[in-house]
Amino acid sequence: RIERQALMAITVEARSEPRLAPLTGLGNRRAFDEALAAAAIRSSRTHTDLSVIVADLDSFKAINDGYGLPAGDKCLRDVARVIDDAVRRPDSCFRWGGDEFVVVADVNREGAEKLAERVSAEVVDRCRRPDGAPVTLHVGTAELGEQGSDPSALLAAASAALKPTGGETLQ
């Protein structure tokens, strides 16, 4: 009986914890952790591909410092909307924190790289800094099979693979 009550309390707490980043409407870090863990289990059981894409906005601090926090918030909302529009529905995108976004995709490394290129191109085409220059990203990809079955290793590998895309980095 005590175990059941404890389980119920955990379930209620889990349901009450927010899973959306209020500014962007994307899943937050907690939602990402849960989604990646579930996707890794599913991928291992079904022998399907799973990759992660990490995207980091270039020179985001310069936007906040030079144009103010409302301009930075607008930039984050715009980029979040574009990334969400660019991914397929089976895939999920999240605001990892600050100026970082993560996509969990049911594709191999090659598919993740193509998706990252498409996301970067869409951001360059559709998102502008307050001075009118395009927003650019650093992106990194990693595939679960390359990292064993550890979701945290997958995220670390994608983060370590970050490289500039979509044009020159603006300072």
mmCIF file of C-alpha atoms in Angstrom:
data_model
loop_
_atom_site.group_PDB
_atom_site.id
_atom_site.type_symbol
_atom_site.label_atom_id
_atom_site.label_comp_id
_atom_site.label_asym_id
_atom_site.label_seq_id
_atom_site.Cartn_x
_atom_site.Cartn_y
_atom_site.Cartn_z
ATOM 1 C CA ARG A 1 0.000 0.000 0.000
ATOM 2 C CA ILE A 2 2.804 2.430 0.830
ATOM 3 C CA GLU A 3 4.576 1.621 -2.454
ATOM 4 C CA ARG A 4 1.379 2.286 -4.390
ATOM 5 C CA GLN A 5 0.920 5.645 -2.650
ATOM 6 C CA ALA A 6 4.514 6.588 -3.360
ATOM 7 C CA LEU A 7 4.070 5.636 -7.003
ATOM 8 C CA MET A 8 0.870 7.681 -7.206
ATOM 9 C CA ALA A 9 2.641 10.687 -5.653
ATOM 10 C CA ILE A 10 5.481 10.406 -8.178
ATOM 11 C CA THR A 11 2.991 10.128 -11.027
ATOM 12 C CA VAL A 12 1.082 13.207 -9.848
ATOM 13 C CA GLU A 13 4.348 15.152 -9.478
ATOM 14 C CA ALA A 14 5.527 14.100 -12.932
ATOM 15 C CA ARG A 15 2.264 15.213 -14.502
ATOM 16 C CA SER A 16 2.403 18.558 -12.760
ATOM 17 C CA GLU A 17 5.996 19.350 -13.786
ATOM 18 C CA PRO A 18 6.031 21.646 -16.796
ATOM 19 C CA ARG A 19 7.364 20.167 -20.001
ATOM 20 C CA LEU A 20 7.095 23.200 -22.267
ATOM 21 C CA ALA A 21 9.485 26.117 -22.471
ATOM 22 C CA PRO A 22 7.113 29.083 -21.999
ATOM 23 C CA LEU A 23 8.982 31.431 -24.337
ATOM 24 C CA THR A 24 9.177 29.100 -27.328
ATOM 25 C CA GLY A 25 6.374 26.599 -26.785
ATOM 26 C CA LEU A 26 8.807 23.767 -27.496
ATOM 27 C CA GLY A 27 9.469 20.953 -25.097
ATOM 28 C CA ASN A 28 11.874 21.912 -22.320
ATOM 29 C CA ARG A 29 14.923 20.085 -21.008
ATOM 30 C CA ARG A 30 12.831 17.789 -18.813
ATOM 31 C CA ALA A 31 10.663 16.832 -21.792
ATOM 32 C CA PHE A 32 13.803 16.277 -23.873
ATOM 33 C CA ASP A 33 15.374 13.979 -21.271
ATOM 34 C CA GLU A 34 12.190 11.894 -21.109
ATOM 35 C CA ALA A 35 11.721 11.796 -24.890
ATOM 36 C CA LEU A 36 15.338 10.843 -25.570
ATOM 37 C CA ALA A 37 15.291 8.073 -22.960
ATOM 38 C CA ALA A 38 12.055 6.653 -24.420
ATOM 39 C CA ALA A 39 13.345 6.961 -27.993
ATOM 40 C CA ALA A 40 16.613 5.205 -27.073
ATOM 41 C CA ILE A 41 14.722 2.302 -25.528
ATOM 42 C CA ARG A 42 12.411 2.080 -28.551
ATOM 43 C CA SER A 43 15.363 2.255 -30.950
ATOM 44 C CA SER A 44 17.213 -0.509 -29.115
ATOM 45 C CA ARG A 45 14.158 -2.761 -29.001
ATOM 46 C CA THR A 46 13.094 -2.230 -32.609
ATOM 47 C CA HIS A 47 16.589 -1.838 -34.122
ATOM 48 C CA THR A 48 15.617 1.464 -35.717
ATOM 49 C CA ASP A 49 17.754 4.536 -36.278
ATOM 50 C CA LEU A 50 17.914 7.367 -33.770
ATOM 51 C CA SER A 51 19.929 10.558 -33.992
ATOM 52 C CA VAL A 52 20.189 13.838 -32.151
ATOM 53 C CA ILE A 53 20.820 17.255 -33.650
ATOM 54 C CA VAL A 54 22.061 20.071 -31.438
ATOM 55 C CA ALA A 55 21.675 23.632 -32.746
ATOM 56 C CA ASP A 56 23.243 26.651 -31.076
ATOM 57 C CA LEU A 57 22.490 30.221 -32.215
ATOM 58 C CA ASP A 58 25.544 32.157 -33.315
ATOM 59 C CA SER A 59 26.304 35.406 -31.478
ATOM 60 C CA PHE A 60 23.121 35.305 -29.432
ATOM 61 C CA LYS A 61 24.728 37.213 -26.560
ATOM 62 C CA ALA A 62 25.470 40.063 -28.983
ATOM 63 C CA ILE A 63 21.762 40.281 -29.835
ATOM 64 C CA ASN A 64 20.770 40.471 -26.163
ATOM 65 C CA ASP A 65 23.558 42.924 -25.316
ATOM 66 C CA GLY A 66 23.126 45.126 -28.375
ATOM 67 C CA TYR A 67 19.362 45.167 -28.828
ATOM 68 C CA GLY A 68 17.932 44.098 -25.479
ATOM 69 C CA LEU A 69 16.255 41.026 -24.069
ATOM 70 C CA PRO A 70 12.961 41.495 -25.984
ATOM 71 C CA ALA A 71 14.915 41.287 -29.262
ATOM 72 C CA GLY A 72 16.670 38.154 -28.016
ATOM 73 C CA ASP A 73 13.344 36.630 -27.004
ATOM 74 C CA LYS A 74 11.881 37.358 -30.452
ATOM 75 C CA CYS A 75 14.893 35.728 -32.081
ATOM 76 C CA LEU A 76 14.475 32.606 -29.924
ATOM 77 C CA ARG A 77 10.746 32.399 -30.726
ATOM 78 C CA ASP A 78 11.405 32.823 -34.457
ATOM 79 C CA VAL A 79 14.117 30.151 -34.517
ATOM 80 C CA ALA A 80 11.990 27.758 -32.452
ATOM 81 C CA ARG A 81 9.081 28.154 -34.870
ATOM 82 C CA VAL A 82 11.306 27.531 -37.897
ATOM 83 C CA ILE A 83 12.957 24.461 -36.371
ATOM 84 C CA ASP A 84 9.566 23.057 -35.358
ATOM 85 C CA ASP A 85 8.247 23.636 -38.890
ATOM 86 C CA ALA A 86 11.319 22.007 -40.476
ATOM 87 C CA VAL A 87 11.214 18.675 -38.645
ATOM 88 C CA ARG A 88 8.946 15.779 -39.525
ATOM 89 C CA ARG A 89 6.139 14.964 -37.115
ATOM 90 C CA PRO A 90 7.658 11.719 -35.828
ATOM 91 C CA ASP A 91 10.661 13.803 -34.786
ATOM 92 C CA SER A 92 10.645 16.175 -31.820
ATOM 93 C CA CYS A 93 12.351 19.476 -31.094
ATOM 94 C CA PHE A 94 13.148 21.001 -27.735
ATOM 95 C CA ARG A 95 14.661 24.119 -26.263
ATOM 96 C CA TRP A 96 17.622 22.681 -24.400
ATOM 97 C CA GLY A 97 18.403 25.957 -22.681
ATOM 98 C CA GLY A 98 19.620 29.464 -23.383
ATOM 99 C CA ASP A 99 20.199 29.618 -27.128
ATOM 100 C CA GLU A 100 20.391 25.859 -27.713
ATOM 101 C CA PHE A 101 17.840 23.613 -29.385
ATOM 102 C CA VAL A 102 17.818 19.829 -29.761
ATOM 103 C CA VAL A 103 16.019 17.600 -32.262
ATOM 104 C CA VAL A 104 15.421 13.890 -31.645
ATOM 105 C CA ALA A 105 14.987 12.217 -35.033
ATOM 106 C CA ASP A 106 14.287 8.651 -36.119
ATOM 107 C CA VAL A 107 16.999 8.770 -38.793
ATOM 108 C CA ASN A 108 20.566 7.586 -39.242
ATOM 109 C CA ARG A 109 23.573 9.934 -39.124
ATOM 110 C CA GLU A 110 23.305 10.807 -42.826
ATOM 111 C CA GLY A 111 19.618 11.636 -42.421
ATOM 112 C CA ALA A 112 20.393 13.728 -39.343
ATOM 113 C CA GLU A 113 23.030 15.685 -41.252
ATOM 114 C CA LYS A 114 20.571 16.361 -44.088
ATOM 115 C CA LEU A 115 17.931 17.455 -41.582
ATOM 116 C CA ALA A 116 20.466 19.710 -39.833
ATOM 117 C CA GLU A 117 21.345 21.308 -43.180
ATOM 118 C CA ARG A 118 17.659 21.872 -43.945
ATOM 119 C CA VAL A 119 17.014 23.373 -40.503
ATOM 120 C CA SER A 120 20.039 25.668 -40.834
ATOM 121 C CA ALA A 121 19.007 26.814 -44.312
ATOM 122 C CA GLU A 122 15.448 27.516 -43.139
ATOM 123 C CA VAL A 123 16.722 29.546 -40.180
ATOM 124 C CA VAL A 124 19.000 31.591 -42.474
ATOM 125 C CA ASP A 125 16.110 32.161 -44.917
ATOM 126 C CA ARG A 126 13.403 32.993 -42.376
ATOM 127 C CA CYS A 127 15.044 34.459 -39.250
ATOM 128 C CA ARG A 128 16.650 37.875 -38.965
ATOM 129 C CA ARG A 129 18.663 39.603 -36.290
ATOM 130 C CA PRO A 130 17.455 43.080 -35.320
ATOM 131 C CA ASP A 131 20.044 44.579 -37.720
ATOM 132 C CA GLY A 132 18.523 42.584 -40.617
ATOM 133 C CA ALA A 133 21.349 40.052 -40.912
ATOM 134 C CA PRO A 134 20.348 36.376 -41.099
ATOM 135 C CA VAL A 135 20.457 34.265 -37.972
ATOM 136 C CA THR A 136 22.987 31.463 -38.277
ATOM 137 C CA LEU A 137 23.567 28.309 -36.270
ATOM 138 C CA HIS A 138 26.249 25.922 -35.183
ATOM 139 C CA VAL A 139 24.888 22.376 -35.493
ATOM 140 C CA GLY A 140 26.117 18.950 -34.493
ATOM 141 C CA THR A 141 24.708 15.487 -35.091
ATOM 142 C CA ALA A 142 25.242 12.042 -33.623
ATOM 143 C CA GLU A 143 23.631 8.634 -34.112
ATOM 144 C CA LEU A 144 22.734 6.341 -31.230
ATOM 145 C CA GLY A 145 24.446 3.248 -32.651
ATOM 146 C CA GLU A 146 27.739 5.134 -32.870
ATOM 147 C CA GLN A 147 27.522 5.952 -29.153
ATOM 148 C CA GLY A 148 26.291 2.614 -27.851
ATOM 149 C CA SER A 149 22.872 2.860 -26.191
ATOM 150 C CA ASP A 150 23.572 5.679 -23.723
ATOM 151 C CA PRO A 151 21.366 8.730 -24.410
ATOM 152 C CA SER A 152 23.681 11.086 -22.508
ATOM 153 C CA ALA A 153 26.629 9.949 -24.649
ATOM 154 C CA LEU A 154 24.517 10.627 -27.745
ATOM 155 C CA LEU A 155 23.824 14.188 -26.642
ATOM 156 C CA ALA A 156 27.467 14.740 -25.691
ATOM 157 C CA ALA A 157 28.637 13.490 -29.094
ATOM 158 C CA ALA A 158 26.216 15.797 -30.940
ATOM 159 C CA SER A 159 27.368 18.739 -28.800
ATOM 160 C CA ALA A 160 31.010 17.903 -29.465
ATOM 161 C CA ALA A 161 30.287 17.864 -33.214
ATOM 162 C CA LEU A 162 28.957 21.455 -33.289
ATOM 163 C CA LYS A 163 30.192 23.349 -36.352
ATOM 164 C CA PRO A 164 29.091 26.555 -38.106
ATOM 165 C CA THR A 165 26.506 26.406 -40.868
ATOM 166 C CA GLY A 166 24.435 28.812 -42.910
ATOM 167 C CA GLY A 167 27.043 31.466 -43.471
ATOM 168 C CA GLU A 168 29.652 33.350 -41.531
ATOM 169 C CA THR A 169 29.320 33.677 -37.803
ATOM 170 C CA LEU A 170 28.410 37.239 -36.868
ATOM 171 C CA GLN A 171 30.128 38.819 -33.874
#
